[in-house]
């Protein structure tokens, strides 16, 4: 990236210095508050370990959930415990993220020690990117590292504001890796480049589809949004999900793909259900024969074959959004087949990139996460990056 990273800092920039490190420890938890997936904590380890090994005093800041004020259920205490286990060293956990008590705990840190501040979103000033609050966060540190890729699309005090008060302000290794894969995939990809876009609605993916139409050689569409495209073509879609106000847009997008010579693929068959439920009765039908009382919840086996054939010669594939309602086993087949296809073509040297969100959950569910070239830790952030938007948390960092 053209931004300064941790790798650009010298030993004297780091040793004995207090590093404020923004991480994204917004991890999923169960009803009892147990962490169900620690991927985001693990993803921050290279940055934290590099800093501790070089003798920095590491002050970690993160949000957790979307609290309105202090919320005991959204304290970062379980995260500190998990991080201690992963690092193999004690992590000091504070009860606040600013103030005198925090300042005293920071002052007591030895070189190589790690401290985790309490949830920065307990203060409404965090999301407002309040300069005074940013100044207070920055007051405890000598320099800033942003490694919170999942939150890089937010211009908040701990992601953007603090960069005005700390120098240097650099990117961490996770942010560097995310940009290396996601940015180069759209800016300088090995071709052919295919994008597979799924999920529920066209409306949430318009930006990414429009940008990818300019960049990719093949665009493969799945998920609930296909029915809006079918209806725009004049097909009957029964009770499937349709965004009536996006029919014209669907037509425009298809026309644009044709104009640009992009191979635009929609499923040829779908799995139709009699209700939206895991135990629904399912039948595979061609897209011309969707029953009037049927609801399309997955792509069919012929579509999988068509998609596999299209992906076979691709050198880069970006995937965002499931092919069907993969949360119901009966309708997870199409999504799982695409995950297996990506794992297969990955073996032949194709770069496979999974944009965050539900497609990551799907790849993990079938146990293929380690077969992908890159799995993004940011859902919204990766989508905005693929849409070509500037991420404020990255834009604010020092130029290389
Ligand atoms: N045919 C379909 N009908 C209704 N919902 C669908 C269909 N296919 C996929 N979905 C739903 O889309 C959701 C994911 O959509 P979205 O949030 O846009 O994707 P992502 O989280 O990957 O960005 C999943 O919960 C999935 O059940
Ligand atoms: O989990 C996150 O976003 P994601 O679900 O889009 O990956 C990030 O931590 C950002 O959280 P936010 O959307 O509450 O700002």
mmCIF file of C-alpha atoms in Angstrom, residues 114-351:
data_model
loop_
_atom_site.group_PDB
_atom_site.id
_atom_site.type_symbol
_atom_site.label_atom_id
_atom_site.label_comp_id
_atom_site.label_asym_id
_atom_site.label_seq_id
_atom_site.Cartn_x
_atom_site.Cartn_y
_atom_site.Cartn_z
ATOM 1 C CA UNK A 114 0.153 -5.582 26.418
ATOM 2 C CA UNK A 115 -2.856 -3.673 27.737
ATOM 3 C CA UNK A 116 -6.404 -3.812 26.385
ATOM 4 C CA UNK A 117 -8.572 -0.725 26.852
ATOM 5 C CA UNK A 118 -12.312 -1.090 27.547
ATOM 6 C CA UNK A 119 -14.780 -0.848 24.653
ATOM 7 C CA UNK A 120 -14.250 2.560 23.025
ATOM 8 C CA UNK A 121 -17.937 2.705 22.008
ATOM 9 C CA UNK A 122 -18.972 3.121 25.654
ATOM 10 C CA UNK A 123 -18.406 6.795 24.768
ATOM 11 C CA UNK A 124 -20.742 8.252 22.143
ATOM 12 C CA UNK A 125 -17.842 10.543 21.187
ATOM 13 C CA UNK A 126 -16.091 7.545 19.564
ATOM 14 C CA UNK A 127 -18.566 7.210 16.679
ATOM 15 C CA UNK A 128 -18.920 10.988 16.434
ATOM 16 C CA UNK A 129 -15.151 11.189 15.866
ATOM 17 C CA UNK A 130 -15.047 13.836 18.580
ATOM 18 C CA UNK A 131 -11.614 15.563 18.515
ATOM 19 C CA UNK A 132 -11.438 15.985 22.319
ATOM 20 C CA UNK A 133 -12.124 12.301 22.849
ATOM 21 C CA UNK A 134 -9.539 11.376 20.185
ATOM 22 C CA UNK A 135 -7.025 13.612 21.949
ATOM 23 C CA UNK A 136 -7.688 11.797 25.249
ATOM 24 C CA UNK A 137 -7.213 8.387 23.604
ATOM 25 C CA UNK A 138 -4.007 9.575 21.967
ATOM 26 C CA UNK A 139 -2.665 11.112 25.210
ATOM 27 C CA UNK A 140 -1.502 7.739 26.520
ATOM 28 C CA UNK A 141 0.618 6.866 23.464
ATOM 29 C CA UNK A 142 3.660 7.900 21.420
ATOM 30 C CA UNK A 143 2.589 6.500 18.052
ATOM 31 C CA UNK A 144 -0.401 4.851 16.360
ATOM 32 C CA UNK A 145 -0.942 1.619 14.496
ATOM 33 C CA UNK A 146 -4.261 0.849 12.817
ATOM 34 C CA UNK A 147 -4.808 -2.857 12.282
ATOM 35 C CA UNK A 148 -8.618 -2.823 12.521
ATOM 36 C CA UNK A 149 -9.451 -3.636 8.907
ATOM 37 C CA UNK A 150 -13.043 -4.565 9.792
ATOM 38 C CA UNK A 151 -13.598 -1.015 11.077
ATOM 39 C CA UNK A 152 -11.486 0.862 8.525
ATOM 40 C CA UNK A 153 -14.657 2.087 6.759
ATOM 41 C CA UNK A 154 -15.664 4.006 9.881
ATOM 42 C CA UNK A 155 -14.337 7.527 10.490
ATOM 43 C CA UNK A 156 -14.360 7.218 14.268
ATOM 44 C CA UNK A 157 -12.148 8.736 16.974
ATOM 45 C CA UNK A 158 -10.048 5.580 17.427
ATOM 46 C CA UNK A 159 -9.726 4.890 13.684
ATOM 47 C CA UNK A 160 -9.380 8.372 12.198
ATOM 48 C CA UNK A 161 -9.408 11.050 14.918
ATOM 49 C CA UNK A 162 -6.329 9.861 16.796
ATOM 50 C CA UNK A 163 -4.138 10.134 13.690
ATOM 51 C CA UNK A 164 -4.312 13.927 14.093
ATOM 52 C CA UNK A 165 -2.586 13.668 17.469
ATOM 53 C CA UNK A 166 -0.089 10.828 17.007
ATOM 54 C CA UNK A 167 2.908 10.539 14.728
ATOM 55 C CA UNK A 168 3.803 8.301 13.104
ATOM 56 C CA UNK A 169 0.405 6.774 12.269
ATOM 57 C CA UNK A 170 0.890 3.544 10.366
ATOM 58 C CA UNK A 171 -0.984 0.458 9.178
ATOM 59 C CA UNK A 172 -0.512 -2.927 10.824
ATOM 60 C CA UNK A 173 0.182 -6.258 9.144
ATOM 61 C CA UNK A 174 -3.472 -7.292 8.899
ATOM 62 C CA UNK A 175 -4.451 -4.085 7.120
ATOM 63 C CA UNK A 176 -1.452 -4.512 4.841
ATOM 64 C CA UNK A 177 -2.484 -8.080 3.951
ATOM 65 C CA UNK A 178 -6.136 -7.181 3.395
ATOM 66 C CA UNK A 179 -5.164 -4.390 1.011
ATOM 67 C CA UNK A 180 -2.605 -6.544 -0.753
ATOM 68 C CA UNK A 181 -5.311 -9.084 -1.678
ATOM 69 C CA UNK A 182 -8.458 -6.988 -2.046
ATOM 70 C CA UNK A 183 -6.905 -3.988 -3.738
ATOM 71 C CA UNK A 184 -4.660 -5.868 -6.120
ATOM 72 C CA UNK A 185 -7.561 -8.156 -7.056
ATOM 73 C CA UNK A 186 -9.427 -5.241 -8.550
ATOM 74 C CA UNK A 187 -6.571 -2.972 -9.574
ATOM 75 C CA UNK A 188 -4.019 -5.359 -11.019
ATOM 76 C CA UNK A 189 -5.456 -8.881 -11.105
ATOM 77 C CA UNK A 190 -4.182 -11.983 -12.813
ATOM 78 C CA UNK A 191 -6.827 -12.537 -15.498
ATOM 79 C CA UNK A 192 -9.391 -13.790 -16.162
ATOM 80 C CA UNK A 193 -10.904 -12.183 -13.075
ATOM 81 C CA UNK A 194 -14.274 -13.489 -11.917
ATOM 82 C CA UNK A 195 -16.518 -12.036 -9.240
ATOM 83 C CA UNK A 196 -19.220 -14.121 -7.615
ATOM 84 C CA UNK A 197 -21.820 -11.955 -5.928
ATOM 85 C CA UNK A 198 -24.601 -13.414 -3.822
ATOM 86 C CA UNK A 199 -26.532 -12.556 -0.704
ATOM 87 C CA UNK A 200 -30.070 -11.443 -0.285
ATOM 88 C CA UNK A 201 -30.638 -8.174 -2.082
ATOM 89 C CA UNK A 202 -29.475 -6.302 -5.167
ATOM 90 C CA UNK A 203 -29.817 -3.039 -3.259
ATOM 91 C CA UNK A 204 -26.972 -3.837 -0.848
ATOM 92 C CA UNK A 205 -24.684 -4.945 -3.674
ATOM 93 C CA UNK A 206 -25.385 -2.320 -6.373
ATOM 94 C CA UNK A 207 -22.147 -0.430 -5.678
ATOM 95 C CA UNK A 208 -19.984 -3.517 -5.787
ATOM 96 C CA UNK A 209 -21.665 -4.910 -8.910
ATOM 97 C CA UNK A 210 -21.251 -1.578 -10.712
ATOM 98 C CA UNK A 211 -17.560 -1.335 -9.816
ATOM 99 C CA UNK A 212 -16.843 -4.960 -10.611
ATOM 100 C CA UNK A 213 -18.522 -4.610 -14.016
ATOM 101 C CA UNK A 214 -15.713 -2.177 -14.844
ATOM 102 C CA UNK A 215 -12.994 -4.503 -13.595
ATOM 103 C CA UNK A 216 -13.859 -8.153 -14.064
ATOM 104 C CA UNK A 217 -14.087 -10.519 -17.016
ATOM 105 C CA UNK A 218 -16.898 -12.650 -15.599
ATOM 106 C CA UNK A 219 -19.647 -11.720 -13.186
ATOM 107 C CA UNK A 220 -21.555 -14.568 -11.571
ATOM 108 C CA UNK A 221 -24.708 -13.757 -9.627
ATOM 109 C CA UNK A 222 -26.435 -15.971 -7.060
ATOM 110 C CA UNK A 223 -28.499 -15.658 -3.891
ATOM 111 C CA UNK A 224 -31.817 -13.926 -3.417
ATOM 112 C CA UNK A 225 -30.987 -11.090 -5.812
ATOM 113 C CA UNK A 226 -31.268 -13.320 -8.906
ATOM 114 C CA UNK A 227 -35.044 -13.118 -8.813
ATOM 115 C CA UNK A 228 -35.022 -9.386 -9.353
ATOM 116 C CA UNK A 229 -32.925 -10.000 -12.486
ATOM 117 C CA UNK A 230 -35.308 -12.758 -13.687
ATOM 118 C CA UNK A 231 -38.375 -10.635 -13.125
ATOM 119 C CA UNK A 232 -36.689 -7.808 -15.034
ATOM 120 C CA UNK A 233 -36.297 -10.285 -17.902
ATOM 121 C CA UNK A 234 -40.032 -11.027 -17.741
ATOM 122 C CA UNK A 235 -39.841 -14.411 -15.996
ATOM 123 C CA UNK A 236 -42.272 -15.536 -13.273
ATOM 124 C CA UNK A 237 -40.535 -15.942 -9.938
ATOM 125 C CA UNK A 238 -43.399 -17.118 -7.699
ATOM 126 C CA UNK A 239 -42.970 -15.994 -4.107
ATOM 127 C CA UNK A 240 -39.201 -15.509 -4.357
ATOM 128 C CA UNK A 241 -37.517 -12.405 -2.981
ATOM 129 C CA UNK A 242 -37.914 -9.513 -5.456
ATOM 130 C CA UNK A 243 -37.085 -5.836 -5.102
ATOM 131 C CA UNK A 244 -39.758 -4.275 -7.297
ATOM 132 C CA UNK A 245 -38.042 -0.886 -7.225
ATOM 133 C CA UNK A 246 -34.815 -2.374 -8.595
ATOM 134 C CA UNK A 247 -36.171 -3.981 -11.779
ATOM 135 C CA UNK A 248 -34.981 -1.158 -14.026
ATOM 136 C CA UNK A 249 -31.594 -1.183 -12.318
ATOM 137 C CA UNK A 250 -31.280 -4.939 -12.885
ATOM 138 C CA UNK A 251 -31.951 -4.381 -16.608
ATOM 139 C CA UNK A 252 -29.353 -1.585 -16.712
ATOM 140 C CA UNK A 253 -26.720 -3.698 -14.991
ATOM 141 C CA UNK A 254 -27.236 -6.572 -17.423
ATOM 142 C CA UNK A 255 -27.066 -4.196 -20.379
ATOM 143 C CA UNK A 256 -23.885 -2.632 -19.011
ATOM 144 C CA UNK A 257 -22.278 -6.061 -18.699
ATOM 145 C CA UNK A 258 -23.128 -6.765 -22.323
ATOM 146 C CA UNK A 259 -21.749 -3.402 -23.462
ATOM 147 C CA UNK A 260 -18.493 -4.009 -21.651
ATOM 148 C CA UNK A 261 -18.140 -7.584 -22.918
ATOM 149 C CA UNK A 262 -18.319 -8.990 -19.379
ATOM 150 C CA UNK A 263 -19.638 -12.560 -19.183
ATOM 151 C CA UNK A 264 -22.732 -12.136 -17.009
ATOM 152 C CA UNK A 265 -24.037 -15.379 -15.555
ATOM 153 C CA UNK A 266 -27.258 -15.991 -13.682
ATOM 154 C CA UNK A 267 -28.273 -19.468 -12.456
ATOM 155 C CA UNK A 268 -30.034 -21.686 -15.025
ATOM 156 C CA UNK A 269 -31.973 -23.631 -12.398
ATOM 157 C CA UNK A 270 -32.982 -23.036 -8.806
ATOM 158 C CA UNK A 271 -34.226 -24.949 -5.782
ATOM 159 C CA UNK A 272 -37.780 -23.915 -5.071
ATOM 160 C CA UNK A 273 -39.297 -24.278 -1.579
ATOM 161 C CA UNK A 274 -42.914 -24.285 -0.386
ATOM 162 C CA UNK A 275 -42.008 -22.107 2.606
ATOM 163 C CA UNK A 276 -39.073 -20.210 4.110
ATOM 164 C CA UNK A 277 -38.055 -22.864 6.637
ATOM 165 C CA UNK A 278 -35.342 -25.498 7.158
ATOM 166 C CA UNK A 279 -37.900 -28.313 6.719
ATOM 167 C CA UNK A 280 -39.501 -26.884 3.571
ATOM 168 C CA UNK A 281 -40.255 -29.234 0.671
ATOM 169 C CA UNK A 282 -37.729 -28.528 -2.067
ATOM 170 C CA UNK A 283 -37.810 -29.113 -5.826
ATOM 171 C CA UNK A 284 -35.258 -28.213 -8.463
ATOM 172 C CA UNK A 285 -36.757 -26.370 -11.418
ATOM 173 C CA UNK A 286 -35.439 -24.526 -14.447
ATOM 174 C CA UNK A 287 -35.780 -20.765 -14.144
ATOM 175 C CA UNK A 288 -38.579 -20.796 -16.732
ATOM 176 C CA UNK A 289 -40.650 -23.095 -14.498
ATOM 177 C CA UNK A 290 -40.650 -21.525 -11.045
ATOM 178 C CA UNK A 291 -44.008 -22.506 -9.477
ATOM 179 C CA UNK A 292 -46.402 -19.675 -8.643
ATOM 180 C CA UNK A 293 -46.391 -20.678 -4.962
ATOM 181 C CA UNK A 294 -42.658 -21.542 -4.915
ATOM 182 C CA UNK A 295 -39.842 -19.567 -3.347
ATOM 183 C CA UNK A 296 -36.295 -19.892 -4.725
ATOM 184 C CA UNK A 297 -33.891 -20.536 -1.859
ATOM 185 C CA UNK A 298 -30.822 -21.960 -3.621
ATOM 186 C CA UNK A 299 -29.203 -22.323 -7.024
ATOM 187 C CA UNK A 300 -29.642 -25.700 -8.720
ATOM 188 C CA UNK A 301 -27.132 -28.383 -9.848
ATOM 189 C CA UNK A 302 -27.094 -27.271 -13.489
ATOM 190 C CA UNK A 303 -26.195 -23.724 -12.414
ATOM 191 C CA UNK A 304 -23.347 -25.114 -10.314
ATOM 192 C CA UNK A 305 -22.003 -26.870 -13.426
ATOM 193 C CA UNK A 306 -22.298 -23.697 -15.510
ATOM 194 C CA UNK A 307 -20.541 -21.655 -12.819
ATOM 195 C CA UNK A 308 -17.814 -24.292 -12.398
ATOM 196 C CA UNK A 309 -17.124 -24.247 -16.134
ATOM 197 C CA UNK A 310 -16.900 -20.444 -16.115
ATOM 198 C CA UNK A 311 -14.536 -20.431 -13.146
ATOM 199 C CA UNK A 312 -12.264 -23.188 -14.455
ATOM 200 C CA UNK A 313 -9.885 -20.913 -16.390
ATOM 201 C CA UNK A 314 -10.012 -17.924 -14.001
ATOM 202 C CA UNK A 315 -6.806 -16.808 -12.340
ATOM 203 C CA UNK A 316 -8.456 -14.584 -9.722
ATOM 204 C CA UNK A 317 -11.846 -15.045 -8.086
ATOM 205 C CA UNK A 318 -13.535 -12.722 -5.605
ATOM 206 C CA UNK A 319 -16.583 -14.069 -3.776
ATOM 207 C CA UNK A 320 -19.031 -12.028 -1.707
ATOM 208 C CA UNK A 321 -22.380 -13.369 -0.544
ATOM 209 C CA UNK A 322 -23.896 -16.864 -0.367
ATOM 210 C CA UNK A 323 -25.645 -18.554 -3.320
ATOM 211 C CA UNK A 324 -28.694 -19.465 -1.257
ATOM 212 C CA UNK A 325 -30.136 -19.610 2.233
ATOM 213 C CA UNK A 326 -27.107 -21.590 3.446
ATOM 214 C CA UNK A 327 -28.224 -21.301 7.087
ATOM 215 C CA UNK A 328 -30.769 -24.051 6.211
ATOM 216 C CA UNK A 329 -28.857 -27.280 5.356
ATOM 217 C CA UNK A 330 -31.355 -28.139 2.627
ATOM 218 C CA UNK A 331 -30.518 -24.918 0.779
ATOM 219 C CA UNK A 332 -26.774 -24.806 1.425
ATOM 220 C CA UNK A 333 -25.815 -27.092 -1.472
ATOM 221 C CA UNK A 334 -25.130 -24.377 -4.053
ATOM 222 C CA UNK A 335 -23.047 -22.287 -1.655
ATOM 223 C CA UNK A 336 -21.071 -25.341 -0.537
ATOM 224 C CA UNK A 337 -20.479 -26.415 -4.153
ATOM 225 C CA UNK A 338 -19.029 -22.985 -4.961
ATOM 226 C CA UNK A 339 -16.789 -23.181 -1.873
ATOM 227 C CA UNK A 340 -15.507 -26.582 -3.064
ATOM 228 C CA UNK A 341 -14.987 -25.226 -6.582
ATOM 229 C CA UNK A 342 -12.875 -22.365 -5.254
ATOM 230 C CA UNK A 343 -10.831 -24.785 -3.149
ATOM 231 C CA UNK A 344 -10.237 -26.912 -6.283
ATOM 232 C CA UNK A 345 -9.173 -24.086 -8.573
ATOM 233 C CA UNK A 346 -7.064 -22.672 -5.748
ATOM 234 C CA UNK A 347 -4.934 -25.816 -5.974
ATOM 235 C CA UNK A 348 -4.033 -24.919 -9.548
ATOM 236 C CA UNK A 349 -2.735 -21.491 -8.559
ATOM 237 C CA UNK A 350 -5.888 -19.385 -8.846
ATOM 238 C CA UNK A 351 -6.084 -16.622 -6.238
#
